Short mmCIF file of C-alpha atoms in Angstrom, two decimals:
data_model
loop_
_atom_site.label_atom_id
_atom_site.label_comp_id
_atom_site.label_asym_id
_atom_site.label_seq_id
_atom_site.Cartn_x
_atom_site.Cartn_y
_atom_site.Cartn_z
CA UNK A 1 0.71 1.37 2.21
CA UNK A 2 -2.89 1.82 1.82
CA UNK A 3 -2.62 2.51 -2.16
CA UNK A 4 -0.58 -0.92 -2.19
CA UNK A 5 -2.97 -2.70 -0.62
CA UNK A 6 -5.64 -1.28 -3.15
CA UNK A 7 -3.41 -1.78 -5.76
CA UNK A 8 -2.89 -5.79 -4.63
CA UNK A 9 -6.48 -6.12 -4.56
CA UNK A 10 -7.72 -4.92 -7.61
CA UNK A 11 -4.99 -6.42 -9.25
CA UNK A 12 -5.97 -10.06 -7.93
CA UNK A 13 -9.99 -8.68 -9.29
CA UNK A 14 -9.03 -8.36 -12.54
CA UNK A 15 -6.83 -10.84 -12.88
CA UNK A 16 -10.26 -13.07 -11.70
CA UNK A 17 -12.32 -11.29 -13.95
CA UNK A 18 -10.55 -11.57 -16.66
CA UNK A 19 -10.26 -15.56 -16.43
CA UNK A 20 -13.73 -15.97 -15.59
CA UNK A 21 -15.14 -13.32 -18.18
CA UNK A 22 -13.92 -14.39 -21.24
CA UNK A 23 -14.72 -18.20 -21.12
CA UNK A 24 -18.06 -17.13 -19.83
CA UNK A 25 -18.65 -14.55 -22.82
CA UNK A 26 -17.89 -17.15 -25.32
CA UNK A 27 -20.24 -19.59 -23.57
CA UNK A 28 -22.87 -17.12 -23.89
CA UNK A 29 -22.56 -16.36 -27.45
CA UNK A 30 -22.11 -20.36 -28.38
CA UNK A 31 -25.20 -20.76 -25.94
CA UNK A 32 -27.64 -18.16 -27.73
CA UNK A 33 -26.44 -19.52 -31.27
CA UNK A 34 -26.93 -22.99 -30.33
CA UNK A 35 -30.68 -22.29 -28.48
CA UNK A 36 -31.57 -20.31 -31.72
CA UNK A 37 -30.44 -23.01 -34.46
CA UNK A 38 -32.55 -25.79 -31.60
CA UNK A 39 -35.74 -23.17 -31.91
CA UNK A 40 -35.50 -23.24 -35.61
CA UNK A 41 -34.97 -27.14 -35.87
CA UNK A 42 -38.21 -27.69 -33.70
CA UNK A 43 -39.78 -25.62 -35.92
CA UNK A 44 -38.98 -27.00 -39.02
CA UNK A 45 -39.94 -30.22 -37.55
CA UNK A 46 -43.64 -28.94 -36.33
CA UNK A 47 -43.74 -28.02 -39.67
CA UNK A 48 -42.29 -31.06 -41.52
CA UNK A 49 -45.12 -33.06 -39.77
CA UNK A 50 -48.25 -31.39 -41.13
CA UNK A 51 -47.08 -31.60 -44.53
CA UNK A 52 -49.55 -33.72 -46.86
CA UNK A 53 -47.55 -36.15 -49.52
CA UNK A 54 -49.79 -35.14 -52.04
CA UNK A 55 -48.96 -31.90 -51.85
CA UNK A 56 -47.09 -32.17 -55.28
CA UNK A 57 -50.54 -32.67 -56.76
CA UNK A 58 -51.60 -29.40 -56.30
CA UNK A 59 -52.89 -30.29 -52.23
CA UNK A 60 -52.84 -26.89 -50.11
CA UNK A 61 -49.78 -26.86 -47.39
CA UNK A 62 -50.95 -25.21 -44.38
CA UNK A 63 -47.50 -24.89 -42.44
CA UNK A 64 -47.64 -23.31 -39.24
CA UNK A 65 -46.87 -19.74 -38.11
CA UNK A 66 -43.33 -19.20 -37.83
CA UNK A 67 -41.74 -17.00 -34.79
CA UNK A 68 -40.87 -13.53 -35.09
CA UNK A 69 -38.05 -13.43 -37.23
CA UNK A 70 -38.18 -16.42 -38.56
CA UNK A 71 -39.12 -18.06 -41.64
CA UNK A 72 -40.36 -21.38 -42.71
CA UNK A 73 -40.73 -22.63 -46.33
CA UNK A 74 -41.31 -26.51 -48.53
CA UNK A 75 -39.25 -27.11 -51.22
CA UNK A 76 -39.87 -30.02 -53.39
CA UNK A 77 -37.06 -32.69 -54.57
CA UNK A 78 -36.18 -29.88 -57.26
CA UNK A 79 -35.21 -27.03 -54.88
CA UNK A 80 -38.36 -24.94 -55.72
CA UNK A 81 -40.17 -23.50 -52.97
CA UNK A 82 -43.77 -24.62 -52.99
CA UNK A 83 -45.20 -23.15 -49.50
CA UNK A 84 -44.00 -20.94 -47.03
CA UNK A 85 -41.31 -17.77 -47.04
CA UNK A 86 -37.49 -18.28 -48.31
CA UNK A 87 -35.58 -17.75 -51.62
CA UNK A 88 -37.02 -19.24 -54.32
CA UNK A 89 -34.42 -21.66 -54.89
CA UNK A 90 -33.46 -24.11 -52.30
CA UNK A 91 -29.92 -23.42 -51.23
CA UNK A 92 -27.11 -25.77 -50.03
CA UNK A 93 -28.54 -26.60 -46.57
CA UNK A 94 -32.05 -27.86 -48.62
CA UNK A 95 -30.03 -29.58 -51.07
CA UNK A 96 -27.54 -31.56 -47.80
CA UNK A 97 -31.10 -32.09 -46.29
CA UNK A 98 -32.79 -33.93 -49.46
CA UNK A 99 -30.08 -36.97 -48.61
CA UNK A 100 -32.26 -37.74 -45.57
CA UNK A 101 -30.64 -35.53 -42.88
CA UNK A 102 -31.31 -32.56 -40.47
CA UNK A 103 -28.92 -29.69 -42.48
CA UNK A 104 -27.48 -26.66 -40.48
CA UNK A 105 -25.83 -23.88 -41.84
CA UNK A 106 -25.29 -20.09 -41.80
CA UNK A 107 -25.26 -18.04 -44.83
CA UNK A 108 -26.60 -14.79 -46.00
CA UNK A 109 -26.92 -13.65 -42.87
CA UNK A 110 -29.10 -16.04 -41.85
CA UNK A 111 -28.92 -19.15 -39.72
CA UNK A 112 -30.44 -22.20 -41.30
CA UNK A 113 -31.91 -25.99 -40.28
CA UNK A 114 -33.43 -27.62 -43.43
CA UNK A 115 -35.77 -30.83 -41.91
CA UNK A 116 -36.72 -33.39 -44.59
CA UNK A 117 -39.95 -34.35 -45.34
CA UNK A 118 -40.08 -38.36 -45.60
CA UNK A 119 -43.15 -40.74 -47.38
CA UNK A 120 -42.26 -44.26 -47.90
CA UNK A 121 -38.91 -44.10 -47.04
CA UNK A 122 -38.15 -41.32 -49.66
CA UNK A 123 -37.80 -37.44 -48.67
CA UNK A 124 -40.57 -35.97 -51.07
CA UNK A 125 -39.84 -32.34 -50.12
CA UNK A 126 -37.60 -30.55 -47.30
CA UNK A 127 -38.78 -28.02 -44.69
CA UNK A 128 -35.93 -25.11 -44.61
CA UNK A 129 -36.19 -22.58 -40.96
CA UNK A 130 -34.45 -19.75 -40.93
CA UNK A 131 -33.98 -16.37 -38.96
CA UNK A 132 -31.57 -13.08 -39.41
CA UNK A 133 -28.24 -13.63 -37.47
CA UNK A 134 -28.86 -9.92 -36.53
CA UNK A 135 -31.00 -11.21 -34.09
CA UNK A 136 -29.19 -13.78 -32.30
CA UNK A 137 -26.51 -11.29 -32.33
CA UNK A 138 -28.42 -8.56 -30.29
CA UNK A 139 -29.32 -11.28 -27.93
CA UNK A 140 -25.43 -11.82 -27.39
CA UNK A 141 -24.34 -7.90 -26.79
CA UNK A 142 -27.19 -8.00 -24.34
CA UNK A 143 -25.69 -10.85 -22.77
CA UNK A 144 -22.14 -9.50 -22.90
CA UNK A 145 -23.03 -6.13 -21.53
CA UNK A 146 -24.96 -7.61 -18.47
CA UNK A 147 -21.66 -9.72 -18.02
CA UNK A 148 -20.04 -6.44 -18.26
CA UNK A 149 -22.17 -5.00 -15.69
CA UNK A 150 -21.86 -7.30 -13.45
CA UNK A 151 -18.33 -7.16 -13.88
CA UNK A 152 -18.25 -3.33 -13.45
CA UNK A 153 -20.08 -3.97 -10.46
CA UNK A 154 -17.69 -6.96 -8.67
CA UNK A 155 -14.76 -4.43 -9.26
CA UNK A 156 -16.88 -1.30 -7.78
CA UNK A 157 -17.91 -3.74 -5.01
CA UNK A 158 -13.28 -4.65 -4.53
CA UNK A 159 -12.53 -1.23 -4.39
CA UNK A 160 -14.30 0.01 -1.50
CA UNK A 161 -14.03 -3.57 0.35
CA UNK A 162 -9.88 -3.11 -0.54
CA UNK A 163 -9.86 0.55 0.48
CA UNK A 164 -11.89 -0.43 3.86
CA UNK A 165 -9.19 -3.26 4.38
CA UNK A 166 -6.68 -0.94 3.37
CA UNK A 167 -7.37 1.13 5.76
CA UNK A 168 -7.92 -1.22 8.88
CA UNK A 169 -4.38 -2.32 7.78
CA UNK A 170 -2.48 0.62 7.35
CA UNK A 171 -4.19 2.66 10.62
CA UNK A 172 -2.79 1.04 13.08
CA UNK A 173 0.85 1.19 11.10
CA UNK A 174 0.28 4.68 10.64
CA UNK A 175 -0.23 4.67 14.23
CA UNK A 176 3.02 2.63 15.18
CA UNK A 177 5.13 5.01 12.86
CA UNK A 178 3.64 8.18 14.68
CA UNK A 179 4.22 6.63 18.06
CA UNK A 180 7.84 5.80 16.94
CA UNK A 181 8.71 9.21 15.47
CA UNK A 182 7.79 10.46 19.36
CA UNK A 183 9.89 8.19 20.27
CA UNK A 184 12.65 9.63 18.22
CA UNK A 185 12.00 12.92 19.11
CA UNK A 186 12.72 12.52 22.85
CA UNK A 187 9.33 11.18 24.48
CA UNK A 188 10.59 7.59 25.93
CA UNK A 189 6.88 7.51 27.26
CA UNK A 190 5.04 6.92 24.12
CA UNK A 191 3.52 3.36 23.49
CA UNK A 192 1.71 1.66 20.77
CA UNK A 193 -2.01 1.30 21.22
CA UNK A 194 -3.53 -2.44 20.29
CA UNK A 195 -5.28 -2.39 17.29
CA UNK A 196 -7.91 -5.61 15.89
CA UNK A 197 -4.74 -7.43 13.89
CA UNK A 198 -2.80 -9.50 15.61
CA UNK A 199 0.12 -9.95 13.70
CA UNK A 200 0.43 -5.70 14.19
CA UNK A 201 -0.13 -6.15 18.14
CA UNK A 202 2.04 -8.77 18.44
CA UNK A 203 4.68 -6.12 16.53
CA UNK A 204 3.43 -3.26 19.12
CA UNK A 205 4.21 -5.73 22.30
CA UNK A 206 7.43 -6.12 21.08
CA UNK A 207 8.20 -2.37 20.78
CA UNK A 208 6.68 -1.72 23.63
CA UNK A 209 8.46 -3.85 25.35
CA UNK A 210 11.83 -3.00 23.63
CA UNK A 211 11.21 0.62 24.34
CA UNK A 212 10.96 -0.45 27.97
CA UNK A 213 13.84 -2.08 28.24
CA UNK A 214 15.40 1.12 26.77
CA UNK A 215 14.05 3.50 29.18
CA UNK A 216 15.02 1.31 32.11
CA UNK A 217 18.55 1.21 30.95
CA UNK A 218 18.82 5.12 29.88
CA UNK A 219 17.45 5.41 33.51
CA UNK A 220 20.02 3.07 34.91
CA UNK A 221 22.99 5.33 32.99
CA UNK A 222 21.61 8.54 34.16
CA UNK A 223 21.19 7.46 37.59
CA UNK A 224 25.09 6.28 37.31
CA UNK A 225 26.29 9.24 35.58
CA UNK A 226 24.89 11.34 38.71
CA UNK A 227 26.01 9.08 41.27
CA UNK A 228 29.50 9.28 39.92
CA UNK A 229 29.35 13.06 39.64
CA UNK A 230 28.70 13.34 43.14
CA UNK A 231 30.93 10.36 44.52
CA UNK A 232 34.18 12.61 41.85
CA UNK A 233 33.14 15.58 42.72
CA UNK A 234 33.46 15.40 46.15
CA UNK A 235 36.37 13.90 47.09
CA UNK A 236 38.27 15.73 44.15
CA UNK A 237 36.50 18.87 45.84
CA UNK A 238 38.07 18.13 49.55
CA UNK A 239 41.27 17.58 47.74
CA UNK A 240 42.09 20.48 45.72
CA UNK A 241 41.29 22.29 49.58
CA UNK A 242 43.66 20.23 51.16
CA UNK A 243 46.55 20.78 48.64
CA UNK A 244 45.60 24.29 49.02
CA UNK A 245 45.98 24.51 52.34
CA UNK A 246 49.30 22.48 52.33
CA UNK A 247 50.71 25.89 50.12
CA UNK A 248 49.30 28.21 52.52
CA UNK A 249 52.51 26.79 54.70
CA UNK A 250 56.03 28.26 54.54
CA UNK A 251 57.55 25.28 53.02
CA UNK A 252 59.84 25.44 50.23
CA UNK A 253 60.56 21.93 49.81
CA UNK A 254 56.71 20.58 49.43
CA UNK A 255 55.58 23.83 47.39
CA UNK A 256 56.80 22.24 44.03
CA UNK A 257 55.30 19.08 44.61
CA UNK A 258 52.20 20.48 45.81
CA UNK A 259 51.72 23.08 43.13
CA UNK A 260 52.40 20.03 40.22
CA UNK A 261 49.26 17.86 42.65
CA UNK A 262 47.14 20.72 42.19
CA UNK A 263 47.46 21.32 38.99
CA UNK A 264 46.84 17.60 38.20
CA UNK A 265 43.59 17.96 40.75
CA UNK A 266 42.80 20.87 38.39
CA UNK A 267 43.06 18.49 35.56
CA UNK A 268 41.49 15.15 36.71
CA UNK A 269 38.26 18.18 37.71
CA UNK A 270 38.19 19.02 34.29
CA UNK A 271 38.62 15.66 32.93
CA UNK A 272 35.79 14.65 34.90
CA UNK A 273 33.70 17.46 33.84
CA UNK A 274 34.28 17.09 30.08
CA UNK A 275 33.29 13.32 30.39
CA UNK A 276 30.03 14.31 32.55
CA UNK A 277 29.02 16.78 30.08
CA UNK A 278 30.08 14.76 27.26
CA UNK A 279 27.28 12.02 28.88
CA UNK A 280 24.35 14.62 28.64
CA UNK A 281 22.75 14.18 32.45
CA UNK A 282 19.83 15.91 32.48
CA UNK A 283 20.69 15.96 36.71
CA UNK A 284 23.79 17.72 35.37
CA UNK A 285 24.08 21.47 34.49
CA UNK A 286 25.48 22.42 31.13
CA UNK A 287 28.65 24.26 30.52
CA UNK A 288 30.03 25.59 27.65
CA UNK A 289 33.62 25.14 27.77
CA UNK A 290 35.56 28.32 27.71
CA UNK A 291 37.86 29.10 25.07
CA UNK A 292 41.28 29.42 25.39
CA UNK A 293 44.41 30.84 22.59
CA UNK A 294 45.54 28.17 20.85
CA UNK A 295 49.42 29.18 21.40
CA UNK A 296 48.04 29.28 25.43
CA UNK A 297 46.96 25.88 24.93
CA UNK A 298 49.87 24.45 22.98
CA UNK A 299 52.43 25.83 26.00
CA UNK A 300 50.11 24.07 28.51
CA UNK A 301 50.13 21.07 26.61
CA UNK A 302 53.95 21.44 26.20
CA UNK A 303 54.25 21.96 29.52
CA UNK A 304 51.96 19.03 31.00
CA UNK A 305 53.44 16.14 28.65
CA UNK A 306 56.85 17.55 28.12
CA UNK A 307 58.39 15.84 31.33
CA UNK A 308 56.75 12.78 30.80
CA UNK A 309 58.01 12.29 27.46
CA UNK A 310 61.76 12.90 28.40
CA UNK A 311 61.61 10.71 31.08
CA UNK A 312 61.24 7.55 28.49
CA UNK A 313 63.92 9.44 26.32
CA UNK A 314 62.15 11.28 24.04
CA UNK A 315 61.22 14.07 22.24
CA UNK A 316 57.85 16.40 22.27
CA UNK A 317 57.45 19.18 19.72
CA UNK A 318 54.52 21.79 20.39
CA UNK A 319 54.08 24.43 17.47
CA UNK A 320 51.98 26.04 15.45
CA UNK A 321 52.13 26.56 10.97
CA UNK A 322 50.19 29.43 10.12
CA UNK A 323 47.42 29.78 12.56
CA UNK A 324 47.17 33.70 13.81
CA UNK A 325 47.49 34.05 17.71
CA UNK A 326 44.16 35.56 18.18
CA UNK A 327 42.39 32.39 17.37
CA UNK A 328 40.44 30.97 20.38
CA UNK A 329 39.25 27.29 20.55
CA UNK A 330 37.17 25.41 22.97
CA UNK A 331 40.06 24.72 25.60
CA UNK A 332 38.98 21.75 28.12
CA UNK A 333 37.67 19.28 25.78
CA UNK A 334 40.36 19.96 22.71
CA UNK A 335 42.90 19.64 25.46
CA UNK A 336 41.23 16.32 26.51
CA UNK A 337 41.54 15.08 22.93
CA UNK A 338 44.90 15.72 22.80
CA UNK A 339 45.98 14.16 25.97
CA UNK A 340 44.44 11.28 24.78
CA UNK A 341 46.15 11.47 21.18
CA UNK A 342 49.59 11.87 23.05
CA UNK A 343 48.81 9.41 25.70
CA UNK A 344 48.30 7.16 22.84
CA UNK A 345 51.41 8.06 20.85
CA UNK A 346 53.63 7.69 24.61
CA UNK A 347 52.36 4.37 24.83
CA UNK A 348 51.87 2.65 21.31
CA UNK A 349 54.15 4.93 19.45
CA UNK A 350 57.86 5.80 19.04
CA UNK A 351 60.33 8.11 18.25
CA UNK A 352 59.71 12.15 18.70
CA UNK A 353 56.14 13.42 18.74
CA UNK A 354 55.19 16.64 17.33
CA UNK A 355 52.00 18.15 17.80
CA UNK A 356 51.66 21.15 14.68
CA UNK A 357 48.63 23.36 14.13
CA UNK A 358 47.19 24.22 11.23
CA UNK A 359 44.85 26.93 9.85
CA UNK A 360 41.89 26.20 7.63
CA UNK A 361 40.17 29.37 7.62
CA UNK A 362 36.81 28.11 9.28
CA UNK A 363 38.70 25.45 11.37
CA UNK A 364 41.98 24.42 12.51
CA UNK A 365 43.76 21.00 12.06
CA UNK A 366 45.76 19.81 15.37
CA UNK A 367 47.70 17.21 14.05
CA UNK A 368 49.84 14.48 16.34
CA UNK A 369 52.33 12.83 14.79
CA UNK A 370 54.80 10.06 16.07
CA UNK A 371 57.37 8.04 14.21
CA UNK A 372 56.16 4.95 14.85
CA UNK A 373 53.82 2.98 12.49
CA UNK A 374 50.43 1.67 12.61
CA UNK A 375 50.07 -1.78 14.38
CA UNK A 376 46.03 -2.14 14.21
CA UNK A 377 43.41 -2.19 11.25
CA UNK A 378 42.49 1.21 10.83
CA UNK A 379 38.41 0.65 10.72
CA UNK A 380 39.11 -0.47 14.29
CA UNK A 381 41.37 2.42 16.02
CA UNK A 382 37.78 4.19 17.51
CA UNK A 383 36.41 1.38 18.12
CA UNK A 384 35.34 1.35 22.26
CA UNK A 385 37.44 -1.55 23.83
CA UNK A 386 39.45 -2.54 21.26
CA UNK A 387 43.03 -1.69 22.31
CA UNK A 388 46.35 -2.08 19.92
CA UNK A 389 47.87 -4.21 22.63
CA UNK A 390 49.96 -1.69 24.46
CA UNK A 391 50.12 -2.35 28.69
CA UNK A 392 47.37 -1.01 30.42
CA UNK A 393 45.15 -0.19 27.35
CA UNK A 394 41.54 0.20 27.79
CA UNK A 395 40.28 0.75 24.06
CA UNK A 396 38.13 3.63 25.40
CA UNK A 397 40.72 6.82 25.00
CA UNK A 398 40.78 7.26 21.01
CA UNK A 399 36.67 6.20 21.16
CA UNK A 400 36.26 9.14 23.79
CA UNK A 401 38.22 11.54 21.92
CA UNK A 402 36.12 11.17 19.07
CA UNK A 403 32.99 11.41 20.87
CA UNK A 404 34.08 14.83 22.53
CA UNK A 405 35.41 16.05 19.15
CA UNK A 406 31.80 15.72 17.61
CA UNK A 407 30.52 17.19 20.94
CA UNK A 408 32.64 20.39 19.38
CA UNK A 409 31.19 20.22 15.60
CA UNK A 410 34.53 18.72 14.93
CA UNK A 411 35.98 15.62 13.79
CA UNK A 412 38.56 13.50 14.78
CA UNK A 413 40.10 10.90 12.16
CA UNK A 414 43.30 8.79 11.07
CA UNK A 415 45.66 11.04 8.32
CA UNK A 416 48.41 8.73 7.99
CA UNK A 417 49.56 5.52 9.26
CA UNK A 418 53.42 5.49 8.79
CA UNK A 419 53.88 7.58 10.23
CA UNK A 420 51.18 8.00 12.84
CA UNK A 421 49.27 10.96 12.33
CA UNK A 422 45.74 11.76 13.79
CA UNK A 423 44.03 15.11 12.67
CA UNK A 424 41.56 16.74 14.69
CA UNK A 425 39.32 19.26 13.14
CA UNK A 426 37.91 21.87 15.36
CA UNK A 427 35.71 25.09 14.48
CA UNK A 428 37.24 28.40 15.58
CA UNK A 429 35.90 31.83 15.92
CA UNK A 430 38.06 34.91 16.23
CA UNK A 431 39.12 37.10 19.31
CA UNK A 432 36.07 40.10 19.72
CA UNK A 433 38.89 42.25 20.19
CA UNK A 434 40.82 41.59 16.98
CA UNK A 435 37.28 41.13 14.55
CA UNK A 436 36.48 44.84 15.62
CA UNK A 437 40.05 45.82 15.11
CA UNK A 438 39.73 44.50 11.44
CA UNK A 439 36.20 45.67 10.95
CA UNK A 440 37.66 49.47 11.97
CA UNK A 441 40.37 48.97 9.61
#
């Protein structure tokens, strides 16, 4: 910013200059000519005065001293010079001047004012003044190189006043970008210092105050994101002891249905931990979720959403392409993702579902696939609330699956609309066991 600013103002200097210079040089050269040709007609009129009438008679013409570098001669009616210094004819500024008027002219290198000399109403000789037009001309490169001084000096004088403005105007940006970079890089306690412009302070209120605002509500979410850990946590806690419990007794009949609770207790803790970590509360400890085979986690996954599925009448298909058995992948948060993707294809789609896995060297694809079609623009399936219209739709599922399948390094996207396929990505790393099997082999 600071070279712009320069840049602006010596722009706008020359841009002055040069309008002001040029009319000004010319004024000074047309002002030095026209002074000189003045000095040489007062001259030649001083001298036009003391000349006698009978000085054609042989009468002495005493004509005064002429200025350095000038010259002053009489010539009579016949262009001869009688008195003085000149050429010794008279040349066409004497011969203009013999018809009664003052003659300028330049010639020869010379400027010229021939004055004539009048006796009864007749001219009876002409006064000719004359200097080198060297002269004149030194007089205007002196004038012109002043003018360029001074113009040297004006532009001297803009760039230090533009680099001191440039710099009381971009300090306390400089300042504002520093404090926002902070900002950026995690300290929410960072404000903008006032500065002497106005129009910057009244920018550094407003960030100030918009960074305030932003740290109240980030307070406000982590505050609610530990509250709710503690108010889940705790009942789900209490629970999971109490179904417990319940199979520590002898009875046959409630063991199923107890076992299938606690599993889904197991579950919704999971869930619940996924979504805390997935939140980032710094009141919150951070686990890595353990991995898990992915044919371990396709049978779970058959064996959680299997029922449901044949219970509206229709089919689920869990397998796997080509991806080798001793692959591991992060189990409770791909697991979330695709409850959610079948949760979504149970309610929006129809037809059999098949969930297939496939191996892409440095990842694996998961892809869910129903047989219904898309019913929703596709720029808008992850967006959070917007729901396709099915009953009890949130819009948050296919926006939180995303989220956690970035929290992986993966990515979660839209293959195919008819029929509905969603592909998650998902890096893998190899059992220990089976990488030093290979390596020995």
């Amino acid at each position: 910013m600071r070279q712009r600013v320069v840049r602006v103002a010596l722009t706008a200097v020359l841009v002055a200059l040069v309008l002001l210079a040029i009319p000004l040089a010319l004024a000074i050269r047309s002002t030095l000519y026209a002074d000189q040709r003045d000095t040489l007609e007062r001259a030649a009129l001083a001298a036009a005065v003391r000349v006698n009438p009978d000085y054609a008679t042989g009468d002495p013409v005493e004509l005064p001293s002429p200025g350095p570098g000038e010259r002053l001669g009489l010539y009579d009616p016949k262009l001869i010079l009688r008195a003085g210094t000149g050429p010794r004819s008279g040349d066409a500024a004497v011969s203009e001047a013999l018809g009664a008027v003052i003659a300028r002219d330049q010639t020869a290198g010379e400027l010229v004012v021939a004055v004539p000399v009048s006796h009864n109403e007749q001219v009876i000789g002409v006064v000719r003044a004359s200097s080198a037009v060297s002269v004149v001309r030194d007089r205007v490169l002196l004038g012109w190189a002043a003018l360029l001084g001074a113009a040297v000096l004006a532009l001297t004088v803009a760039v230090l006043v533009a680099r001191r403005q440039a710099r009381a105007l971009a300090a306390p940006l400089e300042a504002l970008s520093r404090h926002s970079r902070a900002v950026t890089d995690g300290d929410l306690t960072a404000r903008a210092e006032p500065s002497a412009i106005a129009e910057i302070d009244q920018v550094a209120r407003t960030h100030n105050d918009m960074l305030h605002s932003l740290s109240e509500l980030l307070r406000h979410e982590r505050d609610f994101t530990a509250n709710a850990s503690h108010q889940l946590r705790t009942p789900l806690t209490g629970l999971h002891l109490t179904l417990e419990t319940g199979l520590a007794q002898d009875d046959a009949r409630l063991r199923p249905v107890l076992e299938e609770a606690l599993a889904a207790t197991r579950r919704l803790h999971h869930t619940v931990e996924e979504v805390l970590r997935l939140a980032g509360s710094p009141g919150l400890p951070h686990r890595v979720a353990p991995d898990r085979l992915v044919a371990q986690l396709l049978d779970e996954t058959d064996e959680r959403w299997h029922g449901l599925f044949a219970q509206d009448g229709r089919r689920l298909d869990c397998g796997s392409q080509d991806a080798p058995a001793d692959v591991r992948v992060p189990g409770g948060p791909v697991a979330e993702i695709l409850g959610v993707l079948l949760d979504n294809a149970r309610t929006h789609g129809h037809g059999g579902v098949r969930v297939t896995v496939r191996d892409l060297d440095d990842a694996l694809a998961f892809d869910v696939t129903d047989e219904g079609g898309l019913r929703t623009e596709p720029g808008r399936l992850f967006a959070r609330g917007h729901t396709g219209g099915g009953a009890g739709g949130t819009g948050i599922g296919l926006a939180l699956a995303r989220d956690l399948a970035v929290s992986l390094g993966g990515r979660l996207f839209l293959a195919s609309g008819d029929p509905t396929t969603f592909t998650l990505l998902v890096p893998v790393r190899q059992d220990a066991g089976a990488v030093s099997g290979e390596a020995a082999r």
